PDB file of C-alpha atoms in Angstrom:
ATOM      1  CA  UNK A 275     121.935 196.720  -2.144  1.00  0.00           C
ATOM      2  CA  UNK A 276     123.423 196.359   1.285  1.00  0.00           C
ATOM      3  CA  UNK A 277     119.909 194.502   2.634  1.00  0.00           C
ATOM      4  CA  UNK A 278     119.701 192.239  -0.771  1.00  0.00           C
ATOM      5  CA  UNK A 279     123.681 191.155   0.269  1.00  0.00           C
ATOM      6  CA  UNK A 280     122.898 190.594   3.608  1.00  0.00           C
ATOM      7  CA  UNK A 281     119.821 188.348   3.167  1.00  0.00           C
ATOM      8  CA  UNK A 282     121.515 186.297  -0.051  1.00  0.00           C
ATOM      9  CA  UNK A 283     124.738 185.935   2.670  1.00  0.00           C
ATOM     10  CA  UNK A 284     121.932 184.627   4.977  1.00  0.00           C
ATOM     11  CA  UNK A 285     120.241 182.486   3.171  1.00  0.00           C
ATOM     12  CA  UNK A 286     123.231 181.163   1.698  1.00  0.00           C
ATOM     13  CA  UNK A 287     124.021 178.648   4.721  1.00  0.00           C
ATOM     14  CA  UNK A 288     120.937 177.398   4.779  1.00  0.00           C
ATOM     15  CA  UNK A 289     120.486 176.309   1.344  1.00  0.00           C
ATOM     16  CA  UNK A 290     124.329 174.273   1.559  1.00  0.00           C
ATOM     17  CA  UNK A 291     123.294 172.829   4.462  1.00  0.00           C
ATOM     18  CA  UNK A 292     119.902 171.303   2.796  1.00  0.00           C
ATOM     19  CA  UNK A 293     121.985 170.461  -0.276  1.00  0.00           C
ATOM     20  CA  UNK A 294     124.744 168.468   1.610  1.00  0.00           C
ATOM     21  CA  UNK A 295     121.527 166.829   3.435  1.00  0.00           C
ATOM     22  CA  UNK A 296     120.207 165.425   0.261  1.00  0.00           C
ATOM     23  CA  UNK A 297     123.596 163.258  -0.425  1.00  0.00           C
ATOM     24  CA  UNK A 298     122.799 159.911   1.398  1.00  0.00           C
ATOM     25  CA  UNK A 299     126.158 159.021   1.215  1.00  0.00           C
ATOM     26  CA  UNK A 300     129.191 161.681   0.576  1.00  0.00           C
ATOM     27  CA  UNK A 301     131.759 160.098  -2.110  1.00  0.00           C
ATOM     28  CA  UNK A 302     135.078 161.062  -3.651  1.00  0.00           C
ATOM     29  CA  UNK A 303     134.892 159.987  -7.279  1.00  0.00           C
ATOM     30  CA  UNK A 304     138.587 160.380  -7.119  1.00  0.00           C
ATOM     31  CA  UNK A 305     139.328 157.850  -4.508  1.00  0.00           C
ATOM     32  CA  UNK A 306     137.576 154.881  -6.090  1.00  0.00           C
ATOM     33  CA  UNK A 307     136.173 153.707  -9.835  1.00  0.00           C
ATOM     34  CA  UNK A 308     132.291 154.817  -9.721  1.00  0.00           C
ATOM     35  CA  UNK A 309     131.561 151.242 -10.069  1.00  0.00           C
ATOM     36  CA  UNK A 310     132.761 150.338  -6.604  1.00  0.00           C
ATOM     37  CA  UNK A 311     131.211 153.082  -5.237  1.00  0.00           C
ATOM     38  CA  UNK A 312     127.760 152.603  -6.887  1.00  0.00           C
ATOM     39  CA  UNK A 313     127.054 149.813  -7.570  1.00  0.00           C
ATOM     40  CA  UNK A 314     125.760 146.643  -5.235  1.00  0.00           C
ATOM     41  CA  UNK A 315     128.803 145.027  -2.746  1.00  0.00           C
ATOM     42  CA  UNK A 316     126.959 141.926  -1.852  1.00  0.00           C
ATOM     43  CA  UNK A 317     126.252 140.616  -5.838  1.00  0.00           C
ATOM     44  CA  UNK A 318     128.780 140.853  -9.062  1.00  0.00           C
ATOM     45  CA  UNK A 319     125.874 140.887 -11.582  1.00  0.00           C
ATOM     46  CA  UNK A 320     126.804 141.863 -14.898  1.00  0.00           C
ATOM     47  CA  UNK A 321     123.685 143.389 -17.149  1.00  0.00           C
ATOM     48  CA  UNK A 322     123.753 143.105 -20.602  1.00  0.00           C
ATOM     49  CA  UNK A 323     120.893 145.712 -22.491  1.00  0.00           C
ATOM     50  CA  UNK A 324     120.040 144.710 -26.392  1.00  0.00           C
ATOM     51  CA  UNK A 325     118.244 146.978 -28.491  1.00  0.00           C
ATOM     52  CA  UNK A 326     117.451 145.439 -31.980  1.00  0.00           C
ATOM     53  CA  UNK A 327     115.516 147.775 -34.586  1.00  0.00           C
ATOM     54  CA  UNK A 328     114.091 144.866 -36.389  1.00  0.00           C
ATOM     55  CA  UNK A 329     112.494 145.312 -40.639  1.00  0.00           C
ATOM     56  CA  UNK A 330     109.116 146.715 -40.057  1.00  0.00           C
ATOM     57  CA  UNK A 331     107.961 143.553 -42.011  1.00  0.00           C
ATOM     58  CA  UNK A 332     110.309 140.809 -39.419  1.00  0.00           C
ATOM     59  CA  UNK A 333     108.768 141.744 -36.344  1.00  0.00           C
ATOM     60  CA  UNK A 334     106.076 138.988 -36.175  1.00  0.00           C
ATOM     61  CA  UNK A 335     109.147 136.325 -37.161  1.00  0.00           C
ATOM     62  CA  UNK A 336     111.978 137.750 -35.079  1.00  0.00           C
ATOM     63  CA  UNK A 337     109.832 137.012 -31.885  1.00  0.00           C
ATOM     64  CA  UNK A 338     108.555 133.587 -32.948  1.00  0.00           C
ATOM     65  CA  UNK A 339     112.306 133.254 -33.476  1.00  0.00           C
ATOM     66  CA  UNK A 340     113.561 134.132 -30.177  1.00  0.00           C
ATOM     67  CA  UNK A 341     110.617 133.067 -28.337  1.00  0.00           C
ATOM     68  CA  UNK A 342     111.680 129.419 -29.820  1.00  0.00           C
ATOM     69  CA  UNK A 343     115.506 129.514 -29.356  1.00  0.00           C
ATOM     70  CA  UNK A 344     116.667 131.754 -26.739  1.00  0.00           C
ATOM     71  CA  UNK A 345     114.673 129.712 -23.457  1.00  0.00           C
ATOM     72  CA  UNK A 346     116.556 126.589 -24.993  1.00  0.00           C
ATOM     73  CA  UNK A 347     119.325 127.971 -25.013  1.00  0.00           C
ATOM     74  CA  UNK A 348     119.626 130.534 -21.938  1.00  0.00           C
ATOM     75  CA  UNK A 349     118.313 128.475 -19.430  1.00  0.00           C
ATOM     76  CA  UNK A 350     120.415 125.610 -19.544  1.00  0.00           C
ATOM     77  CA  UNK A 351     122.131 125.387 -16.071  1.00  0.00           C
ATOM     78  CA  UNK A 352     125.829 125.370 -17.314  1.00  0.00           C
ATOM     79  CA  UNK A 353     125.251 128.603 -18.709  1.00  0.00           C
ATOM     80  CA  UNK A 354     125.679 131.307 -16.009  1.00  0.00           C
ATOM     81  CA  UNK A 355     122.975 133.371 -17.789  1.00  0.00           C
ATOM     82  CA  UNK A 356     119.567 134.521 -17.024  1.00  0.00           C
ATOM     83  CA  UNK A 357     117.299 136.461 -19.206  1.00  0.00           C
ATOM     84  CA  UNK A 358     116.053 138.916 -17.362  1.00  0.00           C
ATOM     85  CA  UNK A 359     113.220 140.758 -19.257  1.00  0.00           C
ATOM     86  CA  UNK A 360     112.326 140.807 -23.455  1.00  0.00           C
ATOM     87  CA  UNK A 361     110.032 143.315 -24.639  1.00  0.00           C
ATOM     88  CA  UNK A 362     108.928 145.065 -27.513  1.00  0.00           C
ATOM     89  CA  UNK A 363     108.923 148.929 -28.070  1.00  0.00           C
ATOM     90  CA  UNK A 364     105.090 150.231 -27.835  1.00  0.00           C
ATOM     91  CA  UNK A 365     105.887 153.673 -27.516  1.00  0.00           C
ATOM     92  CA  UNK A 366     109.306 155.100 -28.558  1.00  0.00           C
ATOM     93  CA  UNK A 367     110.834 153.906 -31.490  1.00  0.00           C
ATOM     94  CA  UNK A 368     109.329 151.225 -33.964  1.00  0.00           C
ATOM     95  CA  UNK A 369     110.053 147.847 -34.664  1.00  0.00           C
ATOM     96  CA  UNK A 370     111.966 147.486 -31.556  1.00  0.00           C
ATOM     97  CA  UNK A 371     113.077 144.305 -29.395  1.00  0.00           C
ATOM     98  CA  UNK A 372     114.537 145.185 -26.363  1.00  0.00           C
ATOM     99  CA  UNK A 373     116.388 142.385 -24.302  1.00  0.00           C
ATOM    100  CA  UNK A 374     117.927 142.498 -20.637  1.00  0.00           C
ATOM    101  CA  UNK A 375     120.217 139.467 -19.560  1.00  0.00           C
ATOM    102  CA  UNK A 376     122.098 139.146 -16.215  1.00  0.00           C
ATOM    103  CA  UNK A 377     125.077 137.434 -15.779  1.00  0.00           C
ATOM    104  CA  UNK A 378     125.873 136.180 -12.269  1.00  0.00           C
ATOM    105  CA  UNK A 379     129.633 136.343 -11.643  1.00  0.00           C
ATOM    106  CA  UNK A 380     130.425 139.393 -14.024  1.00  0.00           C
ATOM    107  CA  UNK A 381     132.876 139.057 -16.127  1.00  0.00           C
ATOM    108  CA  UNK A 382     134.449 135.833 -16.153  1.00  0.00           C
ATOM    109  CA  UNK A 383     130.674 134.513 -16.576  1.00  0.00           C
ATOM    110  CA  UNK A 384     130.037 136.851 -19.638  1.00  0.00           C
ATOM    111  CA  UNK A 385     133.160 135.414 -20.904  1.00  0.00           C
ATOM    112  CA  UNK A 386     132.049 131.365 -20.043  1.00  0.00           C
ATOM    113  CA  UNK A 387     128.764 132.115 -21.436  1.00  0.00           C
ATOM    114  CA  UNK A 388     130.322 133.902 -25.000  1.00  0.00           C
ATOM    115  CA  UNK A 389     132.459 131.237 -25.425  1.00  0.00           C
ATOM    116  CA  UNK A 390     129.951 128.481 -25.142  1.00  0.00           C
ATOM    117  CA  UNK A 391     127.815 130.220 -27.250  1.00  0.00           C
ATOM    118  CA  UNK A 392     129.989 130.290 -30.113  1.00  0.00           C
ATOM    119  CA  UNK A 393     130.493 126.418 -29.903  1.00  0.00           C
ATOM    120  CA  UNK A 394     126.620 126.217 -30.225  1.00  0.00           C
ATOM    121  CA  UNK A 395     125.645 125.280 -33.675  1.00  0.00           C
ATOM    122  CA  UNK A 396     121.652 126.204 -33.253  1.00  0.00           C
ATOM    123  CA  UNK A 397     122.849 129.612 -31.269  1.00  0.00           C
ATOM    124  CA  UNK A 398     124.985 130.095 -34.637  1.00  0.00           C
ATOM    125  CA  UNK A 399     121.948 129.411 -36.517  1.00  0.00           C
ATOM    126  CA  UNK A 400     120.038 131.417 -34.737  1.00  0.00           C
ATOM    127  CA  UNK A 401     121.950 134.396 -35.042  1.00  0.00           C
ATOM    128  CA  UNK A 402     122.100 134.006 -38.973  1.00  0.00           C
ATOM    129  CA  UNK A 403     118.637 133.871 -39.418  1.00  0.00           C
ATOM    130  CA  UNK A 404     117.888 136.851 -36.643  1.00  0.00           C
ATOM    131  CA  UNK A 405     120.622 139.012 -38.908  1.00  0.00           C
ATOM    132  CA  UNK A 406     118.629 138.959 -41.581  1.00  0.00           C
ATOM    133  CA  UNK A 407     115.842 140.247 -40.366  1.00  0.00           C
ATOM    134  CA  UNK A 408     117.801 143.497 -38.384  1.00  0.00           C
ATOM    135  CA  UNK A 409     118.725 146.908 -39.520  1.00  0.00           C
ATOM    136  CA  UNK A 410     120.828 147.437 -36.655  1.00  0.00           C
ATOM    137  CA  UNK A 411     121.439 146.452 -33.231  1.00  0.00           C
ATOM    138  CA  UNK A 412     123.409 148.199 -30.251  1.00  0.00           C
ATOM    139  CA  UNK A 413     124.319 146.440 -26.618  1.00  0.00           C
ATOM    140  CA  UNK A 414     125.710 147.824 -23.439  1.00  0.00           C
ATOM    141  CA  UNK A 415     127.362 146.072 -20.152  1.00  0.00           C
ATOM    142  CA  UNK A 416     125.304 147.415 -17.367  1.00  0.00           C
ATOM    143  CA  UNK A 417     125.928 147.288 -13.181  1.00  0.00           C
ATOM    144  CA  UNK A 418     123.018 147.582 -11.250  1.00  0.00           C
ATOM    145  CA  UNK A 419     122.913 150.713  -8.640  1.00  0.00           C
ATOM    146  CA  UNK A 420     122.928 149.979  -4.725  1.00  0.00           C
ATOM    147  CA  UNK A 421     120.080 151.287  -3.685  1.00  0.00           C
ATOM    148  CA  UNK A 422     117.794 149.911  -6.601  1.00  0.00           C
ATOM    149  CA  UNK A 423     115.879 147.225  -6.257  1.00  0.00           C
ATOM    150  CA  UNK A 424     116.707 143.835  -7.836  1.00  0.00           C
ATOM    151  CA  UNK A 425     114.879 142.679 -10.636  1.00  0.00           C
ATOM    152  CA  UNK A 426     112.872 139.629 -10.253  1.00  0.00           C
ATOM    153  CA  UNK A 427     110.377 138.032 -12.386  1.00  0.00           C
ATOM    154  CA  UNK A 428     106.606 139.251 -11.539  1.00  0.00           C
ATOM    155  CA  UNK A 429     103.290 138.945 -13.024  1.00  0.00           C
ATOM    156  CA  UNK A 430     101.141 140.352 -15.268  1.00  0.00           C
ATOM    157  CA  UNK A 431      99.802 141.911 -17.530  1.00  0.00           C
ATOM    158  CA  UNK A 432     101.880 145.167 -16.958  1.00  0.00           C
ATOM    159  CA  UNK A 433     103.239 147.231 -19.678  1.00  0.00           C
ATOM    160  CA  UNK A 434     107.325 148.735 -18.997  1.00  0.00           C
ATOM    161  CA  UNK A 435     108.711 151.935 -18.954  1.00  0.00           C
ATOM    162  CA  UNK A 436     112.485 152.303 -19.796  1.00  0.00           C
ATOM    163  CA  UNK A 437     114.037 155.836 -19.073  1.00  0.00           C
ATOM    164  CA  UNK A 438     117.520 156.120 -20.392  1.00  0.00           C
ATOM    165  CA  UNK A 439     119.360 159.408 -19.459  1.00  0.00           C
ATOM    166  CA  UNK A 440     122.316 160.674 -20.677  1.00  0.00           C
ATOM    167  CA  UNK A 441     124.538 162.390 -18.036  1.00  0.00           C
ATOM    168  CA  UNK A 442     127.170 165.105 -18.144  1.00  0.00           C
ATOM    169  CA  UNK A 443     130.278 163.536 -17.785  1.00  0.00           C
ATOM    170  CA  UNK A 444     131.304 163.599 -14.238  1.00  0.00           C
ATOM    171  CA  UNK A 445     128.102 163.133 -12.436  1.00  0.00           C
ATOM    172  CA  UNK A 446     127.677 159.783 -12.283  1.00  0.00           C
ATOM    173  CA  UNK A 447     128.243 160.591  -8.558  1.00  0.00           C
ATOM    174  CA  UNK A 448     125.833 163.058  -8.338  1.00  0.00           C
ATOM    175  CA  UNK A 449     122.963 161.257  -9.769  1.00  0.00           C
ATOM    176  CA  UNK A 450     123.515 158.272  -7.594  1.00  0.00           C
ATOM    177  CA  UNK A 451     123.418 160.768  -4.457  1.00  0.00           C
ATOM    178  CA  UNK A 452     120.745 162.388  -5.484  1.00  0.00           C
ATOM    179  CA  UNK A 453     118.662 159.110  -6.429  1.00  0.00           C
ATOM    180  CA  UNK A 454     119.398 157.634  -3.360  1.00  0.00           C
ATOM    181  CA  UNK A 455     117.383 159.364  -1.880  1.00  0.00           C
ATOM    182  CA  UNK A 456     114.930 159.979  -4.562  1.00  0.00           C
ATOM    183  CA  UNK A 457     113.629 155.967  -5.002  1.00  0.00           C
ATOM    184  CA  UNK A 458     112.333 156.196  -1.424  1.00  0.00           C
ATOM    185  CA  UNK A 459     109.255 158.500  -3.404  1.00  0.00           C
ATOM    186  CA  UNK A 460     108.814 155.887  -5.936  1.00  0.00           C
ATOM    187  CA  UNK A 461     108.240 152.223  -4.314  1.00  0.00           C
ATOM    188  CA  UNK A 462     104.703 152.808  -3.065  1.00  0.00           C
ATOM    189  CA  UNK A 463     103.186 151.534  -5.995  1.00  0.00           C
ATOM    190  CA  UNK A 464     105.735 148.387  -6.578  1.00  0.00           C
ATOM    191  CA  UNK A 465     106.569 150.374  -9.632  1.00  0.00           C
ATOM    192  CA  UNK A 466     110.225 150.255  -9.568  1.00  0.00           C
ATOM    193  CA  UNK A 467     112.260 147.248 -11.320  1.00  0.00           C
ATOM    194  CA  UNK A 468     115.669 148.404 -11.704  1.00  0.00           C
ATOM    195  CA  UNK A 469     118.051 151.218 -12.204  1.00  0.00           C
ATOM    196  CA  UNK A 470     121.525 150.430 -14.257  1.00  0.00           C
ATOM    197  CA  UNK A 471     124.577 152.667 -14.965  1.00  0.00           C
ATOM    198  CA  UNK A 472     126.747 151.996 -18.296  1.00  0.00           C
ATOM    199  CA  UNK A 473     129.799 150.221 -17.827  1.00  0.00           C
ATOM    200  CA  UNK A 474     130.684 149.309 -21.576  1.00  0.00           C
ATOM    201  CA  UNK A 475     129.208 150.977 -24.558  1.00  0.00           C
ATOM    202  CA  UNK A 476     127.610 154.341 -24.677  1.00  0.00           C
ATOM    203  CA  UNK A 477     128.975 156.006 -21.131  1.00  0.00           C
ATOM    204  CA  UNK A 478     127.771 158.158 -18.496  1.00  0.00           C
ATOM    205  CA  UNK A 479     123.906 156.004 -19.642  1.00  0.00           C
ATOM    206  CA  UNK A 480     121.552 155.521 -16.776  1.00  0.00           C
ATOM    207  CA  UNK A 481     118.826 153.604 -17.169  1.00  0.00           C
ATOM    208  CA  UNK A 482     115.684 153.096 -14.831  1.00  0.00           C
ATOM    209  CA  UNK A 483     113.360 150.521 -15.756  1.00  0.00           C
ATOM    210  CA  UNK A 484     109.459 150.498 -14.038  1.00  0.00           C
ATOM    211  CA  UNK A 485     106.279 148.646 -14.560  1.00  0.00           C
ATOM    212  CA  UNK A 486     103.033 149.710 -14.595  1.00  0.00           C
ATOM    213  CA  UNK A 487      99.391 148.245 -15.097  1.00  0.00           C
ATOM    214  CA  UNK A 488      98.641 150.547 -17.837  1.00  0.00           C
ATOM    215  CA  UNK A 489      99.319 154.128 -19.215  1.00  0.00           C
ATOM    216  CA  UNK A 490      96.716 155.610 -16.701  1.00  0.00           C
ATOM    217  CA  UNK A 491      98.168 153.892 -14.424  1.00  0.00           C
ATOM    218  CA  UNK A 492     101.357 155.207 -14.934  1.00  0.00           C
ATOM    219  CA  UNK A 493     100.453 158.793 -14.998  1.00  0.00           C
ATOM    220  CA  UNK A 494      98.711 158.630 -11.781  1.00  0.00           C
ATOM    221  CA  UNK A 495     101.748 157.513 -10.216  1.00  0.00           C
ATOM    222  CA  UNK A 496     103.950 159.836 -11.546  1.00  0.00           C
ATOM    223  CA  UNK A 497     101.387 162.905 -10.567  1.00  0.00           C
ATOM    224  CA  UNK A 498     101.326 161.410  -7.181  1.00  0.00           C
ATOM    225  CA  UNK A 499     105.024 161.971  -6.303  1.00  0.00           C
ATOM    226  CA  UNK A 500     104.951 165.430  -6.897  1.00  0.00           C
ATOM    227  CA  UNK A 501     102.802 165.710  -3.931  1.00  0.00           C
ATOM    228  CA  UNK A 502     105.128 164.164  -1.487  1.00  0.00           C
ATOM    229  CA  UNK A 503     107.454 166.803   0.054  1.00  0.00           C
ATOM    230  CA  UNK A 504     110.770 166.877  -0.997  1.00  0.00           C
ATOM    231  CA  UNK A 505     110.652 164.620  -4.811  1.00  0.00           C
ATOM    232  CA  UNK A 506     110.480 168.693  -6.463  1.00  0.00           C
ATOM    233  CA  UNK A 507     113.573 169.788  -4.846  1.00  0.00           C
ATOM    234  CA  UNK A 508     115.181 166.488  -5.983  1.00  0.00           C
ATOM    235  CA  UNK A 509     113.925 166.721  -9.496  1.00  0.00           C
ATOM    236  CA  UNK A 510     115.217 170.587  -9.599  1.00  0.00           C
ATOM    237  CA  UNK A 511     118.174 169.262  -9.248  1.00  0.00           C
ATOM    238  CA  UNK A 512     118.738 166.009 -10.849  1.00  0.00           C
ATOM    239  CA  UNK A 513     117.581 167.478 -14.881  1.00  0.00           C
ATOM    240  CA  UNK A 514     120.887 169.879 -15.342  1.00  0.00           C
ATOM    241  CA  UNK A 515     122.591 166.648 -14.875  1.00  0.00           C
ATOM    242  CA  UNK A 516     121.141 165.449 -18.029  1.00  0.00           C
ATOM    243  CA  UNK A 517     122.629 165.512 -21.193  1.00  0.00           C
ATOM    244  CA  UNK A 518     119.651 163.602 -23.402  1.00  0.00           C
ATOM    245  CA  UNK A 519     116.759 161.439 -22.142  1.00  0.00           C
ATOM    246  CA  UNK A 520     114.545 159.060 -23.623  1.00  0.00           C
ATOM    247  CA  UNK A 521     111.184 157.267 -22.681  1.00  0.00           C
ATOM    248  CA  UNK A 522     110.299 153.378 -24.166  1.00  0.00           C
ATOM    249  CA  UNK A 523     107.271 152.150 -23.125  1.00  0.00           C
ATOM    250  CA  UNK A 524     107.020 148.340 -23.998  1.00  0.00           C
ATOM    251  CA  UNK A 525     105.353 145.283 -24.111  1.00  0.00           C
ATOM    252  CA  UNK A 526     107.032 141.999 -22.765  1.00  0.00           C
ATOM    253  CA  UNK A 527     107.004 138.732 -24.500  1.00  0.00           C
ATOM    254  CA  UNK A 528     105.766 135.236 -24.016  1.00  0.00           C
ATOM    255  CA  UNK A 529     109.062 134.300 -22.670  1.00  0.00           C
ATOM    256  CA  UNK A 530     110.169 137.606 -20.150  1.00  0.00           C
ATOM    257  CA  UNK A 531     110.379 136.567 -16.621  1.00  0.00           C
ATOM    258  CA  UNK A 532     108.825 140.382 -16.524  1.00  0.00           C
ATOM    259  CA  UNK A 533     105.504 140.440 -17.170  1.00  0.00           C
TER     260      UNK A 533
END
């Protein structure tokens, strides 16, 4: 018993000193909203996620629909709103539209671009027609994490992977440490879009959004990082973090800037 004590008491050290290595950057969620302290200094982009379970029988119109109205619309220059991807759900749940918007300037923009909206008699139109062809429809306000990358339109054909994760409340720190560090195993590919944290809506939601050239392609990927040293360790201790996750793969639209 004495031996077992006195190799756990040795070992001990070592493994705190390997943990505190794998924090890139050591953080006080006390001292500071985890929004300040995750998310990107140099930009005040505000994401907005849609998810719209459409009538099984709608799907076909609902995209005709917002393939029509929402480039009109959206990329008028007074309106300080970009679409940033539009996809439907392959893989994951059915008769899905999924929609990603930025809005440069945060707030006060998602605010400008709201109230314009509602002044907007085909956007009004628009919306009653699109209602009537939903069963429900959820949205969250999204900030984009530091050390992601940003997302920017790019070619295709590629098919999307969205993985949301529900955290324990309280490490939103933790994941961002950990991930920090983790997204260095994941770029070789050009896989990796962007990675979001909930401000408004469901909270404690991460989302990390990739893009692939197909399904095989996406599994050889994945295999691949568990053979660079160092992704295990940070997967080992990244899951009990996780409350719930969930995997879309999706298709974009005509209109997505991601393709």
């Amino acid at each position: 018993l004495m031996c077992r004590a006195l190799v756990s008491s040795a070992s001990r050290p070592r493994e705190e000193s390997w943990l505190k290595s794998l924090f890139v950057r050591k953080v006080d969620p006390r001292k500071d909203a985890h929004s300040n302290l995750l998310a990107k200094r140099e930009t005040s982009s505000l994401y907005k996620l849609q998810i719209h379970n459409v009538k099984p029988e709608c799907l076909d119109a609902y995209n005709k629909l917002c393939q029509e109205v929402l480039p009109k619309i959206h990329e008028e220059k007074h309106y300080p709103c970009a679409l940033v991807g539009t996809w439907n759900t392959w893989y994951g749940e059915q008769d899905q539209a999924v929609h990603l918007w930025r809005y440069e300037g945060g707030y006060p923009a998602l605010n400008e671009v709201m109230s314009k909206l509602r002044q907007n008699e085909e956007f009004t139109e628009f919306r009653k027609a699109r209602g009537n062809m939903l069963l429900s429809r959820k949205n969250q306000l999204l900030l984009e994490f530091s050390f992601w990358n940003e997302p920017v339109p790019r070619e295709g054909p590629n098919i999307y992977e969205l993985r949301s994760y529900q955290l324990r409340p309280g490490t939103m720190i933790e994941w961002g440490n950990y991930w920090a560090r983790a997204i260095r195993f994941r770029q070789d590919s050009n896989e990796a879009v962007g990675g979001f944290f909930s401000q408004i809506g469901q909270l404690y939601m991460v989302h990390h959004l990739w893009a692939y050239k197909d399904l095989q392609t996406r599994e050889d990927i994945r295999n691949a990082a568990w053979h660079k040293p160092g992704w295990d360790e940070l997967v080992y201790y990244t899951v009990p973090l996780i409350q719930e996750m969930e995997s879309r793969i999706m298709i974009p639209l005509k209109i997505s800037p991601l393709q």
